[in-house]
Short mmCIF file of C-alpha atoms in Angstrom, two decimals:
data_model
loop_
_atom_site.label_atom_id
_atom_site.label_comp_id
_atom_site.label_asym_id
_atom_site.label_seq_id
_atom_site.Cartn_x
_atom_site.Cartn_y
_atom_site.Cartn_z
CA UNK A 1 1.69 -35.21 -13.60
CA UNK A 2 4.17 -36.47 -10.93
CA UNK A 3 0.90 -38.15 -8.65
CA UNK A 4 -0.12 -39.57 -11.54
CA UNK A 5 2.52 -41.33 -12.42
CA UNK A 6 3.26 -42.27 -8.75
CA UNK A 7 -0.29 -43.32 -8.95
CA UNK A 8 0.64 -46.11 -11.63
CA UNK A 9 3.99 -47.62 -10.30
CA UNK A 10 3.97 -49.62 -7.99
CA UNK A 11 5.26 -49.06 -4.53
CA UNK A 12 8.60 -50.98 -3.70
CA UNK A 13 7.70 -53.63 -1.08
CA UNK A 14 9.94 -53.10 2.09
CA UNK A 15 10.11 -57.17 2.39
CA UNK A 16 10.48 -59.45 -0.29
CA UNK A 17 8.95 -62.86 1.50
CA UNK A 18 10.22 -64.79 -1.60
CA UNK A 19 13.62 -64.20 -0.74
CA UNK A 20 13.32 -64.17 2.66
CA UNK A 21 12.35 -67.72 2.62
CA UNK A 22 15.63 -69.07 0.42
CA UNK A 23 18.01 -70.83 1.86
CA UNK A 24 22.06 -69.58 2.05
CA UNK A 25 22.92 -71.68 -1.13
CA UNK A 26 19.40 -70.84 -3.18
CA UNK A 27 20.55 -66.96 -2.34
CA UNK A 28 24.41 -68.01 -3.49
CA UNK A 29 22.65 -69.94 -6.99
CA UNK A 30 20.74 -66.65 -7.29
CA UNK A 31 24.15 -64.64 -7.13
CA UNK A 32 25.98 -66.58 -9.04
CA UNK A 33 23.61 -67.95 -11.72
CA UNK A 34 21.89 -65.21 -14.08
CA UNK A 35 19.24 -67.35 -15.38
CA UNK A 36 18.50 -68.91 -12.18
CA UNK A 37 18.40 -64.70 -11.29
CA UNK A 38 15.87 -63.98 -14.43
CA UNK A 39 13.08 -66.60 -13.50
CA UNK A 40 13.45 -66.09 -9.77
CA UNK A 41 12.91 -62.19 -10.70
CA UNK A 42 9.89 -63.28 -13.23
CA UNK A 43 7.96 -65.27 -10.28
CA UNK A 44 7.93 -62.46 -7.92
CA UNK A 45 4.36 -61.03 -8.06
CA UNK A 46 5.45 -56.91 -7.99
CA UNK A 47 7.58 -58.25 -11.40
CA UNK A 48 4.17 -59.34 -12.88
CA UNK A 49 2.55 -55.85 -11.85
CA UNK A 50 5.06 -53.97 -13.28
CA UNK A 51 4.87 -55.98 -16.55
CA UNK A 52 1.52 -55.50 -16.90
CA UNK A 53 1.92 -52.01 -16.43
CA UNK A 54 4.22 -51.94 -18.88
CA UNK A 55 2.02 -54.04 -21.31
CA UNK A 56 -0.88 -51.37 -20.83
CA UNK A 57 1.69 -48.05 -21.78
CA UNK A 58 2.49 -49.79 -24.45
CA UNK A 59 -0.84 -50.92 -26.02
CA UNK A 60 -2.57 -47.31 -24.38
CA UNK A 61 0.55 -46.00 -26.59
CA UNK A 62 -0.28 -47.28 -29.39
CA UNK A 63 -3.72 -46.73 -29.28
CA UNK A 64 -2.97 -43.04 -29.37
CA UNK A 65 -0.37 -43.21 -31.77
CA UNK A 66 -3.14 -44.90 -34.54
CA UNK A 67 -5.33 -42.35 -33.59
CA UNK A 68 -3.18 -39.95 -34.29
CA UNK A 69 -2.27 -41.26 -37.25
CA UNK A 70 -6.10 -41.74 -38.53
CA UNK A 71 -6.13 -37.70 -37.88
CA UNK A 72 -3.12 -36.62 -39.75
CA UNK A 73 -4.62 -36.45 -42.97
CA UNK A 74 -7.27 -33.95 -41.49
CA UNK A 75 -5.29 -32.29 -39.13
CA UNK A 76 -3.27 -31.63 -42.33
CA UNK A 77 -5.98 -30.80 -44.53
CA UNK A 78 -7.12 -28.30 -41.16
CA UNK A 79 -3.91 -26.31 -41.35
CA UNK A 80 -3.93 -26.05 -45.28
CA UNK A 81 -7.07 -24.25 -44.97
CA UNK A 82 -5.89 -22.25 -42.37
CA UNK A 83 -2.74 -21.14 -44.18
CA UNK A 84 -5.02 -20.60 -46.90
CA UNK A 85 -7.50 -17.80 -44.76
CA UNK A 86 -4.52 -16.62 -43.24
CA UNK A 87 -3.75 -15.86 -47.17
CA UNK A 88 -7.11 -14.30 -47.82
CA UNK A 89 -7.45 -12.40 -44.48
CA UNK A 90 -3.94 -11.00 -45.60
CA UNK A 91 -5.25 -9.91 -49.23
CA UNK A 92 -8.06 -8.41 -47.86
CA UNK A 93 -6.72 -6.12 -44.81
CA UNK A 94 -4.44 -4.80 -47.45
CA UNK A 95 -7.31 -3.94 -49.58
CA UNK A 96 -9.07 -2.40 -46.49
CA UNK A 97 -6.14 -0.71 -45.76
CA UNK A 98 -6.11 1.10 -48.98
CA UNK A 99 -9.80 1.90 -49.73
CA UNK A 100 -9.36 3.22 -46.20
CA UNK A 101 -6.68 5.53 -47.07
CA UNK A 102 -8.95 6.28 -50.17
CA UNK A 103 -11.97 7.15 -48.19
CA UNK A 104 -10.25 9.35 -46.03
CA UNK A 105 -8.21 11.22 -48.72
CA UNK A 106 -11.76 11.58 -50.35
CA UNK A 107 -13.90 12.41 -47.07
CA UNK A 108 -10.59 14.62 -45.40
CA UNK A 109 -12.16 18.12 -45.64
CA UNK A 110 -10.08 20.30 -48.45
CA UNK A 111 -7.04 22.55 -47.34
CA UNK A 112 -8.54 26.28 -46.81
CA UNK A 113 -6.23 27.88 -49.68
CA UNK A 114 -7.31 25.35 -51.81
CA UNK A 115 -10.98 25.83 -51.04
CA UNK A 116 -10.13 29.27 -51.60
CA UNK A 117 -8.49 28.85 -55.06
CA UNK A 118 -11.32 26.66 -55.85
CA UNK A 119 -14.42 29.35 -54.64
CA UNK A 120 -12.86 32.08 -56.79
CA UNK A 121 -12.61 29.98 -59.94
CA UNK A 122 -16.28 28.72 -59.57
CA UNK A 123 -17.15 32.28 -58.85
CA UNK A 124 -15.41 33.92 -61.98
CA UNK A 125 -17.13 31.32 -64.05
CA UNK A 126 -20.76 31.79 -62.38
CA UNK A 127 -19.79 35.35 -63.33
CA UNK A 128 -19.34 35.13 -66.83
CA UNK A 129 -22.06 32.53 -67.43
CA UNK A 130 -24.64 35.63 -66.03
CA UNK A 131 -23.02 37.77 -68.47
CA UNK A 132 -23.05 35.94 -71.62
CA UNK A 133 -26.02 35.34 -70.65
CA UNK A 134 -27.31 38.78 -70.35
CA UNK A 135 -25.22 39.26 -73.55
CA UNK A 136 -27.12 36.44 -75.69
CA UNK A 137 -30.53 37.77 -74.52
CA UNK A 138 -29.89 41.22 -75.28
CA UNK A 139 -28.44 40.13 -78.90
CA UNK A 140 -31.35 37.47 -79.41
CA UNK A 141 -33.67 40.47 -78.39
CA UNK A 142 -35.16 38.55 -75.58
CA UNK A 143 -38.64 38.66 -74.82
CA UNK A 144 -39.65 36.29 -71.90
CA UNK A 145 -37.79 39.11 -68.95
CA UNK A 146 -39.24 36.97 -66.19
CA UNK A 147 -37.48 34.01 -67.47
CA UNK A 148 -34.39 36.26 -68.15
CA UNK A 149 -34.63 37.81 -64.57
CA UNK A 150 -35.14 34.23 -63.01
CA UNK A 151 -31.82 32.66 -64.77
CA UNK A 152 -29.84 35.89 -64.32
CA UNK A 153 -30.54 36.45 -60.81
CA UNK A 154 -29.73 32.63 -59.76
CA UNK A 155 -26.46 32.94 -61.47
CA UNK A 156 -25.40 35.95 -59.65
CA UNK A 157 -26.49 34.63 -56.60
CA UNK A 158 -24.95 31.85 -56.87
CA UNK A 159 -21.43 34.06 -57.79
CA UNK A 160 -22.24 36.22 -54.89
CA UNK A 161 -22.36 33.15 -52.62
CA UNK A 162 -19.38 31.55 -53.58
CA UNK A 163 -17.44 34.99 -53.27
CA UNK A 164 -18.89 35.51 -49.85
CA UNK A 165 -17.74 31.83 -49.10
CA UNK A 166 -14.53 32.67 -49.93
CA UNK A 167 -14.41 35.60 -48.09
CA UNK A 168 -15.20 33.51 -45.08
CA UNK A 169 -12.38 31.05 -45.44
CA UNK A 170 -9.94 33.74 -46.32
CA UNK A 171 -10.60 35.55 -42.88
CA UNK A 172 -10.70 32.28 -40.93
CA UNK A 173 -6.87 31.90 -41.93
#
């Protein structure tokens, strides 16, 4: 933040009484003389502040940099594992993806000719299984007819309902 930083520097005096009090040859020395300049400058007590200011960036710098440092390895070891789940998470929606497919191309209810196609075969074949039925008892000379009866009847029912079934889904078309 701007205010922050405003917040830490120091403002600029608008009167420097150390200068002010020099005399015209002490200001000319100053001028002229670099080192003379340098610990003049060092004396001055908003040169001090702004040292220490400087000191305390540097050392709060520091501090942050070693304990950033002292995190690496886990930060490190952090985004490993994440890479790692991202990996997994990655396997695993794909494997959703296609038992999902698989569940719907098993739960999507069956095209009507095909249901169709399929009712008539089962039919046919309930059909013959009553009559080679019928045929064996009749051969075997069959003597339990309520057995007979009960057997027949539920295969031709269950030929007559798959036929009617059929019918259905033909005239739905």
């Amino acid at each position: 933040d701007e205010e922050e930083l405003s917040s830490l520097i120091p403002r600029v005096p608008s009167n420097f009484p150390e200068i002010e009090e020099l005399s015209l040859s002490e200001l000319n020395d100053l001028v002229n003389n670099k080192a003379a300049l340098d610990k003049f400058i060092n004396k001055i007590s908003v040169v001090d502040a702004l040292k220490e200011l400087k000191e305390s960036i540097e050392m709060s710098n520091v501090d942050t940099a070693t304990a950033n440092l002292a995190l690496e390895e886990k930060v490190e070891s952090i985004c490993m594992e994440v890479e790692t789940l991202k990996q997994d998470l990655k396997s695993n929606v794909e494997k959703y993806r296609e038992l999902d497919a698989r569940r719907a191309a098993i739960t999507r209810p069956p095209e009507i000719h095909e249901a169709v196609r399929e009712l008539t075969s089962a039919k046919k074949k309930a059909l013959n299984e009553s009559d080679e039925f019928a045929d064996d008892w009749v051969e075997s000379g069959g003597s339990d007819v309520s057995a007979f009866v009960k057997k027949f009847m539920d295969t031709r029912v269950l030929h007559h309902t798959r036929a009617a079934k059929a019918e259905r889904l033909k005239m739905s078309v």
